[in-house]
Amino acid sequence: MIDRELSNKFQEMDKQAARLREAFSALTTAHQVFQGAGALRSISVSDQFDDDSIEATFNGVRIKFQMLLIFGADRRPRARAVCIHCHCTYGAPMQVLLGAFTFGSDGMTDLDPDVEGNFPRMDTDAPAIVLRYLEAAFAANKTL
């Protein structure tokens, strides 16, 4: 017999999954900013792939954001964006975890807040999120 509470939990995830994917896809809007007012035309951000991932590149450095559906501590549907540094070391392809953050269907992340105490949002802060993880990839290059 299926536990009713568990069934309800998964039904809620089913309802929220599309909104979580939509919030994740907001990272792709960073491309427009970088190509326009951001004046960082060397940065490219892909569209969302079928496997719920988005890639960003800058001068040969490539990172990948992979979205995973999760249940938060409050048992509510959330998404986890895992950022991976994709590179080659001695000719062998490597993928190294740079970090991760969670967000809700409203796009609010759990990344560190700004000086005013505002947490970054997927829809309004996508370029800053991408730059944050590109910077982490450059820092990781020092240790390769």
mmCIF file of N, CA and C in Angstrom:
data_model
loop_
_atom_site.group_PDB
_atom_site.id
_atom_site.type_symbol
_atom_site.label_atom_id
_atom_site.label_comp_id
_atom_site.label_asym_id
_atom_site.label_seq_id
_atom_site.Cartn_x
_atom_site.Cartn_y
_atom_site.Cartn_z
ATOM 1 N N MET A 1 0.825 -1.164 0.000
ATOM 2 C CA MET A 1 0.000 0.000 0.000
ATOM 3 C C MET A 1 0.889 1.254 0.000
ATOM 4 N N ILE A 2 0.514 2.242 -0.785
ATOM 5 C CA ILE A 2 1.284 3.473 -0.900
ATOM 6 C C ILE A 2 0.933 4.415 0.240
ATOM 7 N N ASP A 3 1.971 4.936 0.875
ATOM 8 C CA ASP A 3 1.806 5.903 1.944
ATOM 9 C C ASP A 3 1.211 7.184 1.357
ATOM 10 N N ARG A 4 0.110 7.646 1.872
ATOM 11 C CA ARG A 4 -0.602 8.815 1.335
ATOM 12 C C ARG A 4 0.242 10.093 1.415
ATOM 13 N N GLU A 5 0.932 10.266 2.530
ATOM 14 C CA GLU A 5 1.758 11.461 2.697
ATOM 15 C C GLU A 5 2.892 11.474 1.659
ATOM 16 N N LEU A 6 3.498 10.339 1.448
ATOM 17 C CA LEU A 6 4.566 10.235 0.457
ATOM 18 C C LEU A 6 4.018 10.460 -0.954
ATOM 19 N N SER A 7 2.863 9.920 -1.217
ATOM 20 C CA SER A 7 2.217 10.120 -2.514
ATOM 21 C C SER A 7 1.927 11.598 -2.756
ATOM 22 N N ASN A 8 1.422 12.291 -1.743
ATOM 23 C CA ASN A 8 1.140 13.730 -1.859
ATOM 24 C C ASN A 8 2.418 14.525 -2.132
ATOM 25 N N LYS A 9 3.498 14.115 -1.485
ATOM 26 C CA LYS A 9 4.780 14.778 -1.669
ATOM 27 C C LYS A 9 5.219 14.693 -3.136
ATOM 28 N N PHE A 10 5.095 13.526 -3.742
ATOM 29 C CA PHE A 10 5.491 13.358 -5.138
ATOM 30 C C PHE A 10 4.507 14.022 -6.103
ATOM 31 N N GLN A 11 3.242 14.079 -5.725
ATOM 32 C CA GLN A 11 2.281 14.804 -6.555
ATOM 33 C C GLN A 11 2.623 16.292 -6.593
ATOM 34 N N GLU A 12 3.045 16.830 -5.464
ATOM 35 C CA GLU A 12 3.437 18.237 -5.415
ATOM 36 C C GLU A 12 4.684 18.473 -6.256
ATOM 37 N N MET A 13 5.635 17.534 -6.225
ATOM 38 C CA MET A 13 6.825 17.662 -7.068
ATOM 39 C C MET A 13 6.415 17.651 -8.538
ATOM 40 N N ASP A 14 5.489 16.806 -8.890
ATOM 41 C CA ASP A 14 5.015 16.731 -10.273
ATOM 42 C C ASP A 14 4.411 18.067 -10.706
ATOM 43 N N LYS A 15 3.677 18.705 -9.806
ATOM 44 C CA LYS A 15 3.063 20.003 -10.108
ATOM 45 C C LYS A 15 4.116 21.106 -10.256
ATOM 46 N N GLN A 16 5.166 21.073 -9.439
ATOM 47 C CA GLN A 16 6.155 22.140 -9.390
ATOM 48 C C GLN A 16 7.324 21.961 -10.367
ATOM 49 N N ALA A 17 7.509 20.779 -10.915
ATOM 50 C CA ALA A 17 8.683 20.489 -11.760
ATOM 51 C C ALA A 17 8.806 21.455 -12.938
ATOM 52 N N ALA A 18 7.713 21.749 -13.620
ATOM 53 C CA ALA A 18 7.773 22.655 -14.773
ATOM 54 C C ALA A 18 8.196 24.061 -14.334
ATOM 55 N N ARG A 19 7.680 24.529 -13.206
ATOM 56 C CA ARG A 19 8.049 25.861 -12.710
ATOM 57 C C ARG A 19 9.516 25.905 -12.282
ATOM 58 N N LEU A 20 10.012 24.806 -11.716
ATOM 59 C CA LEU A 20 11.417 24.751 -11.326
ATOM 60 C C LEU A 20 12.316 24.772 -12.564
ATOM 61 N N ARG A 21 11.925 24.043 -13.608
ATOM 62 C CA ARG A 21 12.702 24.068 -14.860
ATOM 63 C C ARG A 21 12.678 25.455 -15.492
ATOM 64 N N GLU A 22 11.543 26.118 -15.403
ATOM 65 C CA GLU A 22 11.428 27.478 -15.937
ATOM 66 C C GLU A 22 12.337 28.436 -15.167
ATOM 67 N N ALA A 23 12.374 28.307 -13.843
ATOM 68 C CA ALA A 23 13.259 29.143 -13.036
ATOM 69 C C ALA A 23 14.718 28.876 -13.400
ATOM 70 N N PHE A 24 15.068 27.614 -13.608
ATOM 71 C CA PHE A 24 16.435 27.245 -13.994
ATOM 72 C C PHE A 24 16.801 27.837 -15.351
ATOM 73 N N SER A 25 15.861 27.805 -16.276
ATOM 74 C CA SER A 25 16.150 28.301 -17.630
ATOM 75 C C SER A 25 16.443 29.797 -17.641
ATOM 76 N N ALA A 26 16.127 30.506 -16.556
ATOM 77 C CA ALA A 26 16.439 31.932 -16.479
ATOM 78 C C ALA A 26 17.942 32.181 -16.584
ATOM 79 N N LEU A 27 18.768 31.179 -16.264
ATOM 80 C CA LEU A 27 20.218 31.343 -16.415
ATOM 81 C C LEU A 27 20.591 31.648 -17.861
ATOM 82 N N THR A 28 19.785 31.187 -18.813
ATOM 83 C CA THR A 28 20.102 31.427 -20.225
ATOM 84 C C THR A 28 19.987 32.900 -20.587
ATOM 85 N N THR A 29 19.236 33.676 -19.814
ATOM 86 C CA THR A 29 19.089 35.105 -20.116
ATOM 87 C C THR A 29 20.394 35.863 -19.912
ATOM 88 N N ALA A 30 21.340 35.270 -19.191
ATOM 89 C CA ALA A 30 22.641 35.908 -18.999
ATOM 90 C C ALA A 30 23.325 36.146 -20.344
ATOM 91 N N HIS A 31 23.074 35.278 -21.311
ATOM 92 C CA HIS A 31 23.690 35.420 -22.636
ATOM 93 C C HIS A 31 23.324 36.773 -23.262
ATOM 94 N N GLN A 32 22.056 37.130 -23.183
ATOM 95 C CA GLN A 32 21.612 38.405 -23.752
ATOM 96 C C GLN A 32 22.281 39.583 -23.063
ATOM 97 N N VAL A 33 22.438 39.501 -21.767
ATOM 98 C CA VAL A 33 23.078 40.584 -21.015
ATOM 99 C C VAL A 33 24.543 40.703 -21.419
ATOM 100 N N PHE A 34 25.250 39.561 -21.494
ATOM 101 C CA PHE A 34 26.666 39.591 -21.841
ATOM 102 C C PHE A 34 26.879 40.098 -23.267
ATOM 103 N N GLN A 35 25.980 39.765 -24.167
ATOM 104 C CA GLN A 35 26.114 40.205 -25.552
ATOM 105 C C GLN A 35 25.679 41.653 -25.738
ATOM 106 N N GLY A 36 24.893 42.167 -24.800
ATOM 107 C CA GLY A 36 24.381 43.540 -24.902
ATOM 108 C C GLY A 36 25.058 44.460 -23.907
ATOM 109 N N ALA A 37 24.277 44.942 -22.966
ATOM 110 C CA ALA A 37 24.734 45.955 -22.010
ATOM 111 C C ALA A 37 25.900 45.493 -21.146
ATOM 112 N N GLY A 38 26.015 44.186 -20.922
ATOM 113 C CA GLY A 38 27.106 43.665 -20.102
ATOM 114 C C GLY A 38 28.459 43.749 -20.770
ATOM 115 N N ALA A 39 28.463 43.905 -22.092
ATOM 116 C CA ALA A 39 29.695 44.056 -22.876
ATOM 117 C C ALA A 39 30.736 42.984 -22.568
ATOM 118 N N LEU A 40 30.289 41.763 -22.413
ATOM 119 C CA LEU A 40 31.183 40.618 -22.206
ATOM 120 C C LEU A 40 30.909 39.597 -23.314
ATOM 121 N N ARG A 41 31.110 40.017 -24.536
ATOM 122 C CA ARG A 41 30.735 39.205 -25.686
ATOM 123 C C ARG A 41 31.518 37.903 -25.802
ATOM 124 N N SER A 42 32.596 37.765 -25.046
ATOM 125 C CA SER A 42 33.371 36.514 -25.054
ATOM 126 C C SER A 42 32.699 35.421 -24.233
ATOM 127 N N ILE A 43 31.697 35.798 -23.448
ATOM 128 C CA ILE A 43 30.977 34.802 -22.641
ATOM 129 C C ILE A 43 29.753 34.345 -23.409
ATOM 130 N N SER A 44 29.629 33.046 -23.505
ATOM 131 C CA SER A 44 28.481 32.448 -24.180
ATOM 132 C C SER A 44 27.734 31.555 -23.193
ATOM 133 N N VAL A 45 26.424 31.669 -23.184
ATOM 134 C CA VAL A 45 25.583 30.820 -22.338
ATOM 135 C C VAL A 45 24.600 30.110 -23.239
ATOM 136 N N SER A 46 24.574 28.788 -23.151
ATOM 137 C CA SER A 46 23.721 27.981 -24.029
ATOM 138 C C SER A 46 22.251 28.070 -23.632
ATOM 139 N N ASP A 47 21.417 27.569 -24.511
ATOM 140 C CA ASP A 47 20.029 27.327 -24.143
ATOM 141 C C ASP A 47 20.002 26.109 -23.227
ATOM 142 N N GLN A 48 18.883 25.853 -22.602
ATOM 143 C CA GLN A 48 18.753 24.696 -21.731
ATOM 144 C C GLN A 48 18.677 23.434 -22.576
ATOM 145 N N PHE A 49 19.517 22.449 -22.246
ATOM 146 C CA PHE A 49 19.524 21.169 -22.945
ATOM 147 C C PHE A 49 18.433 20.251 -22.391
ATOM 148 N N ASP A 50 18.133 19.186 -23.134
ATOM 149 C CA ASP A 50 17.094 18.241 -22.725
ATOM 150 C C ASP A 50 17.388 17.557 -21.392
ATOM 151 N N ASP A 51 18.669 17.482 -21.017
ATOM 152 C CA ASP A 51 19.018 16.824 -19.755
ATOM 153 C C ASP A 51 19.021 17.797 -18.568
ATOM 154 N N ASP A 52 18.343 18.933 -18.726
ATOM 155 C CA ASP A 52 18.256 19.952 -17.679
ATOM 156 C C ASP A 52 19.639 20.499 -17.312
ATOM 157 N N SER A 53 20.413 20.834 -18.334
ATOM 158 C CA SER A 53 21.709 21.462 -18.091
ATOM 159 C C SER A 53 21.864 22.689 -18.986
ATOM 160 N N ILE A 54 22.763 23.573 -18.566
ATOM 161 C CA ILE A 54 23.096 24.793 -19.299
ATOM 162 C C ILE A 54 24.608 24.941 -19.210
ATOM 163 N N GLU A 55 25.240 25.313 -20.321
ATOM 164 C CA GLU A 55 26.690 25.497 -20.316
ATOM 165 C C GLU A 55 27.044 26.957 -20.567
ATOM 166 N N ALA A 56 28.140 27.379 -19.967
ATOM 167 C CA ALA A 56 28.683 28.725 -20.190
ATOM 168 C C ALA A 56 30.164 28.576 -20.502
ATOM 169 N N THR A 57 30.638 29.374 -21.447
ATOM 170 C CA THR A 57 32.061 29.334 -21.809
ATOM 171 C C THR A 57 32.623 30.749 -21.861
ATOM 172 N N PHE A 58 33.905 30.842 -21.549
ATOM 173 C CA PHE A 58 34.631 32.100 -21.646
ATOM 174 C C PHE A 58 36.091 31.775 -21.932
ATOM 175 N N ASN A 59 36.564 32.189 -23.096
ATOM 176 C CA ASN A 59 37.959 31.979 -23.485
ATOM 177 C C ASN A 59 38.437 30.550 -23.239
ATOM 178 N N GLY A 60 37.644 29.598 -23.663
ATOM 179 C CA GLY A 60 38.020 28.191 -23.554
ATOM 180 C C GLY A 60 37.708 27.541 -22.225
ATOM 181 N N VAL A 61 37.265 28.309 -21.255
ATOM 182 C CA VAL A 61 36.885 27.741 -19.962
ATOM 183 C C VAL A 61 35.393 27.443 -20.031
ATOM 184 N N ARG A 62 35.025 26.204 -19.703
ATOM 185 C CA ARG A 62 33.630 25.784 -19.831
ATOM 186 C C ARG A 62 33.112 25.260 -18.500
ATOM 187 N N ILE A 63 31.937 25.757 -18.126
ATOM 188 C CA ILE A 63 31.253 25.258 -16.937
ATOM 189 C C ILE A 63 29.871 24.769 -17.344
ATOM 190 N N LYS A 64 29.342 23.878 -16.543
ATOM 191 C CA LYS A 64 28.021 23.299 -16.814
ATOM 192 C C LYS A 64 27.188 23.392 -15.544
ATOM 193 N N PHE A 65 25.982 23.907 -15.678
ATOM 194 C CA PHE A 65 25.012 23.902 -14.592
ATOM 195 C C PHE A 65 24.055 22.745 -14.844
ATOM 196 N N GLN A 66 23.950 21.835 -13.916
ATOM 197 C CA GLN A 66 23.042 20.690 -14.026
ATOM 198 C C GLN A 66 21.964 20.840 -12.973
ATOM 199 N N MET A 67 20.695 20.799 -13.391
ATOM 200 C CA MET A 67 19.594 20.931 -12.451
ATOM 201 C C MET A 67 19.124 19.554 -11.992
ATOM 202 N N LEU A 68 18.947 19.426 -10.690
ATOM 203 C CA LEU A 68 18.437 18.198 -10.087
ATOM 204 C C LEU A 68 17.215 18.556 -9.244
ATOM 205 N N LEU A 69 16.152 17.818 -9.382
ATOM 206 C CA LEU A 69 14.974 18.035 -8.540
ATOM 207 C C LEU A 69 15.224 17.410 -7.178
ATOM 208 N N ILE A 70 14.879 18.136 -6.118
ATOM 209 C CA ILE A 70 15.065 17.641 -4.751
ATOM 210 C C ILE A 70 13.871 18.053 -3.900
ATOM 211 N N PHE A 71 13.809 17.495 -2.719
ATOM 212 C CA PHE A 71 12.853 17.956 -1.710
ATOM 213 C C PHE A 71 13.659 18.730 -0.677
ATOM 214 N N GLY A 72 13.221 19.929 -0.351
ATOM 215 C CA GLY A 72 13.908 20.751 0.637
ATOM 216 C C GLY A 72 13.710 20.226 2.041
ATOM 217 N N ALA A 73 14.367 20.877 2.979
ATOM 218 C CA ALA A 73 14.255 20.488 4.385
ATOM 219 C C ALA A 73 12.805 20.552 4.854
ATOM 220 N N ASP A 74 12.028 21.443 4.242
ATOM 221 C CA ASP A 74 10.614 21.572 4.595
ATOM 222 C C ASP A 74 9.738 20.604 3.798
ATOM 223 N N ARG A 75 10.387 19.683 3.068
ATOM 224 C CA ARG A 75 9.730 18.638 2.265
ATOM 225 C C ARG A 75 9.044 19.205 1.022
ATOM 226 N N ARG A 76 9.317 20.463 0.695
ATOM 227 C CA ARG A 76 8.717 21.076 -0.482
ATOM 228 C C ARG A 76 9.640 20.885 -1.683
ATOM 229 N N PRO A 77 9.059 20.840 -2.870
ATOM 230 C CA PRO A 77 9.870 20.692 -4.086
ATOM 231 C C PRO A 77 10.805 21.889 -4.286
ATOM 232 N N ARG A 78 12.046 21.581 -4.588
ATOM 233 C CA ARG A 78 13.062 22.579 -4.891
ATOM 234 C C ARG A 78 13.946 22.009 -5.992
ATOM 235 N N ALA A 79 14.869 22.803 -6.442
ATOM 236 C CA ALA A 79 15.838 22.332 -7.428
ATOM 237 C C ALA A 79 17.233 22.647 -6.914
ATOM 238 N N ARG A 80 18.160 21.816 -7.291
ATOM 239 C CA ARG A 80 19.571 22.011 -6.949
ATOM 240 C C ARG A 80 20.312 22.224 -8.254
ATOM 241 N N ALA A 81 21.045 23.308 -8.350
ATOM 242 C CA ALA A 81 21.884 23.573 -9.516
ATOM 243 C C ALA A 81 23.315 23.242 -9.115
ATOM 244 N N VAL A 82 23.861 22.240 -9.769
ATOM 245 C CA VAL A 82 25.231 21.810 -9.511
ATOM 246 C C VAL A 82 26.089 22.399 -10.620
ATOM 247 N N CYS A 83 27.184 23.053 -10.262
ATOM 248 C CA CYS A 83 28.063 23.649 -11.266
ATOM 249 C C CYS A 83 29.333 22.817 -11.383
ATOM 250 N N ILE A 84 29.654 22.438 -12.605
ATOM 251 C CA ILE A 84 30.774 21.548 -12.895
ATOM 252 C C ILE A 84 31.740 22.250 -13.839
ATOM 253 N N HIS A 85 33.019 22.154 -13.538
ATOM 254 C CA HIS A 85 34.081 22.681 -14.397
ATOM 255 C C HIS A 85 34.470 21.563 -15.365
ATOM 256 N N CYS A 86 34.286 21.803 -16.656
ATOM 257 C CA CYS A 86 34.584 20.802 -17.687
ATOM 258 C C CYS A 86 35.893 21.188 -18.375
ATOM 259 N N HIS A 87 36.886 20.312 -18.303
ATOM 260 C CA HIS A 87 38.181 20.608 -18.907
ATOM 261 C C HIS A 87 38.921 19.309 -19.220
ATOM 262 N N CYS A 88 40.072 19.440 -19.811
ATOM 263 C CA CYS A 88 40.934 18.287 -20.087
ATOM 264 C C CYS A 88 42.228 18.439 -19.294
ATOM 265 N N THR A 89 42.664 17.367 -18.704
ATOM 266 C CA THR A 89 43.946 17.329 -18.018
ATOM 267 C C THR A 89 44.749 16.194 -18.629
ATOM 268 N N TYR A 90 45.898 16.538 -19.179
ATOM 269 C CA TYR A 90 46.743 15.572 -19.875
ATOM 270 C C TYR A 90 45.959 14.814 -20.937
ATOM 271 N N GLY A 91 45.062 15.535 -21.615
ATOM 272 C CA GLY A 91 44.287 14.969 -22.712
ATOM 273 C C GLY A 91 43.060 14.172 -22.304
ATOM 274 N N ALA A 92 42.845 14.010 -21.012
ATOM 275 C CA ALA A 92 41.685 13.246 -20.534
ATOM 276 C C ALA A 92 40.585 14.204 -20.084
ATOM 277 N N PRO A 93 39.346 13.985 -20.564
ATOM 278 C CA PRO A 93 38.254 14.867 -20.133
ATOM 279 C C PRO A 93 37.978 14.708 -18.639
ATOM 280 N N MET A 94 37.773 15.850 -17.995
ATOM 281 C CA MET A 94 37.531 15.869 -16.551
ATOM 282 C C MET A 94 36.310 16.737 -16.250
ATOM 283 N N GLN A 95 35.602 16.389 -15.212
ATOM 284 C CA GLN A 95 34.518 17.215 -14.703
ATOM 285 C C GLN A 95 34.698 17.321 -13.197
ATOM 286 N N VAL A 96 34.851 18.552 -12.714
ATOM 287 C CA VAL A 96 35.123 18.789 -11.303
ATOM 288 C C VAL A 96 34.033 19.699 -10.728
ATOM 289 N N LEU A 97 33.505 19.307 -9.600
ATOM 290 C CA LEU A 97 32.463 20.088 -8.938
ATOM 291 C C LEU A 97 33.020 21.427 -8.466
ATOM 292 N N LEU A 98 32.351 22.510 -8.863
ATOM 293 C CA LEU A 98 32.719 23.853 -8.409
ATOM 294 C C LEU A 98 31.852 24.319 -7.248
ATOM 295 N N GLY A 99 30.658 23.796 -7.162
ATOM 296 C CA GLY A 99 29.742 24.213 -6.114
ATOM 297 C C GLY A 99 28.312 23.937 -6.532
ATOM 298 N N ALA A 100 27.384 24.284 -5.664
ATOM 299 C CA ALA A 100 25.974 24.058 -5.929
ATOM 300 C C ALA A 100 25.139 25.004 -5.087
ATOM 301 N N PHE A 101 23.911 25.184 -5.514
ATOM 302 C CA PHE A 101 22.972 26.003 -4.758
ATOM 303 C C PHE A 101 21.574 25.484 -5.044
ATOM 304 N N THR A 102 20.642 25.829 -4.174
ATOM 305 C CA THR A 102 19.255 25.419 -4.382
ATOM 306 C C THR A 102 18.400 26.654 -4.639
ATOM 307 N N PHE A 103 17.239 26.404 -5.237
ATOM 308 C CA PHE A 103 16.282 27.477 -5.489
ATOM 309 C C PHE A 103 14.886 26.888 -5.546
ATOM 310 N N GLY A 104 13.905 27.740 -5.313
ATOM 311 C CA GLY A 104 12.514 27.333 -5.361
ATOM 312 C C GLY A 104 11.876 27.731 -6.678
ATOM 313 N N SER A 105 10.616 27.401 -6.834
ATOM 314 C CA SER A 105 9.907 27.723 -8.076
ATOM 315 C C SER A 105 9.766 29.230 -8.265
ATOM 316 N N ASP A 106 9.976 29.999 -7.200
ATOM 317 C CA ASP A 106 9.960 31.463 -7.302
ATOM 318 C C ASP A 106 11.302 32.021 -7.776
ATOM 319 N N GLY A 107 12.315 31.153 -7.928
ATOM 320 C CA GLY A 107 13.626 31.575 -8.403
ATOM 321 C C GLY A 107 14.571 32.072 -7.318
ATOM 322 N N MET A 108 14.123 32.106 -6.075
ATOM 323 C CA MET A 108 14.962 32.569 -4.968
ATOM 324 C C MET A 108 16.003 31.491 -4.641
ATOM 325 N N THR A 109 17.282 31.896 -4.624
ATOM 326 C CA THR A 109 18.359 30.943 -4.347
ATOM 327 C C THR A 109 18.776 30.993 -2.883
ATOM 328 N N ASP A 110 19.630 30.049 -2.512
ATOM 329 C CA ASP A 110 20.219 30.071 -1.179
ATOM 330 C C ASP A 110 21.685 30.504 -1.239
ATOM 331 N N LEU A 111 22.088 31.149 -2.347
ATOM 332 C CA LEU A 111 23.433 31.705 -2.449
ATOM 333 C C LEU A 111 23.592 32.826 -1.430
ATOM 334 N N ASP A 112 24.826 33.174 -1.111
ATOM 335 C CA ASP A 112 25.078 34.240 -0.134
ATOM 336 C C ASP A 112 24.376 35.531 -0.554
ATOM 337 N N PRO A 113 23.746 36.208 0.405
ATOM 338 C CA PRO A 113 23.060 37.472 0.079
ATOM 339 C C PRO A 113 24.051 38.590 -0.213
ATOM 340 N N ASP A 114 23.566 39.630 -0.892
ATOM 341 C CA ASP A 114 24.404 40.802 -1.168
ATOM 342 C C ASP A 114 24.519 41.650 0.108
ATOM 343 N N VAL A 115 25.192 42.774 0.021
ATOM 344 C CA VAL A 115 25.422 43.617 1.198
ATOM 345 C C VAL A 115 24.131 44.139 1.815
ATOM 346 N N GLU A 116 23.073 44.199 1.016
ATOM 347 C CA GLU A 116 21.778 44.668 1.524
ATOM 348 C C GLU A 116 20.932 43.523 2.082
ATOM 349 N N GLY A 117 21.471 42.289 2.049
ATOM 350 C CA GLY A 117 20.756 41.139 2.588
ATOM 351 C C GLY A 117 19.810 40.470 1.611
ATOM 352 N N ASN A 118 19.870 40.836 0.327
ATOM 353 C CA ASN A 118 19.002 40.228 -0.682
ATOM 354 C C ASN A 118 19.666 38.983 -1.270
ATOM 355 N N PHE A 119 18.930 37.890 -1.263
ATOM 356 C CA PHE A 119 19.441 36.654 -1.848
ATOM 357 C C PHE A 119 19.309 36.733 -3.370
ATOM 358 N N PRO A 120 20.311 36.249 -4.110
ATOM 359 C CA PRO A 120 20.223 36.271 -5.579
ATOM 360 C C PRO A 120 19.013 35.481 -6.077
ATOM 361 N N ARG A 121 18.439 35.974 -7.163
ATOM 362 C CA ARG A 121 17.290 35.327 -7.800
ATOM 363 C C ARG A 121 17.713 34.843 -9.182
ATOM 364 N N MET A 122 17.170 33.731 -9.598
ATOM 365 C CA MET A 122 17.506 33.165 -10.901
ATOM 366 C C MET A 122 17.136 34.127 -12.030
ATOM 367 N N ASP A 123 15.994 34.784 -11.934
ATOM 368 C CA ASP A 123 15.509 35.626 -13.036
ATOM 369 C C ASP A 123 16.232 36.959 -13.141
ATOM 370 N N THR A 124 16.588 37.578 -12.039
ATOM 371 C CA THR A 124 17.211 38.903 -12.104
ATOM 372 C C THR A 124 18.729 38.879 -11.950
ATOM 373 N N ASP A 125 19.271 37.837 -11.381
ATOM 374 C CA ASP A 125 20.704 37.790 -11.086
ATOM 375 C C ASP A 125 21.460 36.714 -11.865
ATOM 376 N N ALA A 126 20.881 36.219 -12.948
ATOM 377 C CA ALA A 126 21.526 35.162 -13.737
ATOM 378 C C ALA A 126 22.944 35.526 -14.173
ATOM 379 N N PRO A 127 23.179 36.734 -14.712
ATOM 380 C CA PRO A 127 24.557 37.049 -15.128
ATOM 381 C C PRO A 127 25.553 36.983 -13.966
ATOM 382 N N ALA A 128 25.164 37.473 -12.796
ATOM 383 C CA ALA A 128 26.053 37.445 -11.633
ATOM 384 C C ALA A 128 26.333 36.006 -11.196
ATOM 385 N N ILE A 129 25.325 35.143 -11.279
ATOM 386 C CA ILE A 129 25.504 33.736 -10.909
ATOM 387 C C ILE A 129 26.488 33.070 -11.868
ATOM 388 N N VAL A 130 26.321 33.307 -13.164
ATOM 389 C CA VAL A 130 27.229 32.727 -14.153
ATOM 390 C C VAL A 130 28.656 33.228 -13.921
ATOM 391 N N LEU A 131 28.828 34.533 -13.719
ATOM 392 C CA LEU A 131 30.163 35.086 -13.486
ATOM 393 C C LEU A 131 30.803 34.518 -12.224
ATOM 394 N N ARG A 132 30.003 34.327 -11.201
ATOM 395 C CA ARG A 132 30.511 33.762 -9.946
ATOM 396 C C ARG A 132 31.153 32.406 -10.183
ATOM 397 N N TYR A 133 30.481 31.546 -10.959
ATOM 398 C CA TYR A 133 31.003 30.203 -11.180
ATOM 399 C C TYR A 133 32.098 30.168 -12.248
ATOM 400 N N LEU A 134 32.076 31.091 -13.203
ATOM 401 C CA LEU A 134 33.204 31.192 -14.132
ATOM 402 C C LEU A 134 34.464 31.599 -13.361
ATOM 403 N N GLU A 135 34.318 32.524 -12.421
ATOM 404 C CA GLU A 135 35.456 32.921 -11.599
ATOM 405 C C GLU A 135 35.991 31.733 -10.809
ATOM 406 N N ALA A 136 35.100 30.909 -10.295
ATOM 407 C CA ALA A 136 35.522 29.717 -9.551
ATOM 408 C C ALA A 136 36.284 28.753 -10.462
ATOM 409 N N ALA A 137 35.867 28.652 -11.725
ATOM 410 C CA ALA A 137 36.572 27.784 -12.674
ATOM 411 C C ALA A 137 37.979 28.307 -12.938
ATOM 412 N N PHE A 138 38.123 29.629 -13.070
ATOM 413 C CA PHE A 138 39.457 30.198 -13.270
ATOM 414 C C PHE A 138 40.331 29.953 -12.043
ATOM 415 N N ALA A 139 39.767 30.071 -10.855
ATOM 416 C CA ALA A 139 40.523 29.802 -9.636
ATOM 417 C C ALA A 139 40.941 28.329 -9.588
ATOM 418 N N ALA A 140 40.066 27.434 -10.041
ATOM 419 C CA ALA A 140 40.383 25.996 -10.052
ATOM 420 C C ALA A 140 41.497 25.697 -11.046
ATOM 421 N N ASN A 141 41.607 26.500 -12.105
ATOM 422 C CA ASN A 141 42.667 26.278 -13.093
ATOM 423 C C ASN A 141 44.057 26.432 -12.483
ATOM 424 N N LYS A 142 44.174 27.195 -11.403
ATOM 425 C CA LYS A 142 45.481 27.384 -10.755
ATOM 426 C C LYS A 142 46.013 26.094 -10.164
ATOM 427 N N THR A 143 45.109 25.215 -9.769
ATOM 428 C CA THR A 143 45.530 23.997 -9.100
ATOM 429 C C THR A 143 45.672 22.813 -10.047
ATOM 430 N N LEU A 144 45.382 22.996 -11.319
ATOM 431 C CA LEU A 144 45.500 21.885 -12.278
ATOM 432 C C LEU A 144 46.954 21.634 -12.621
#
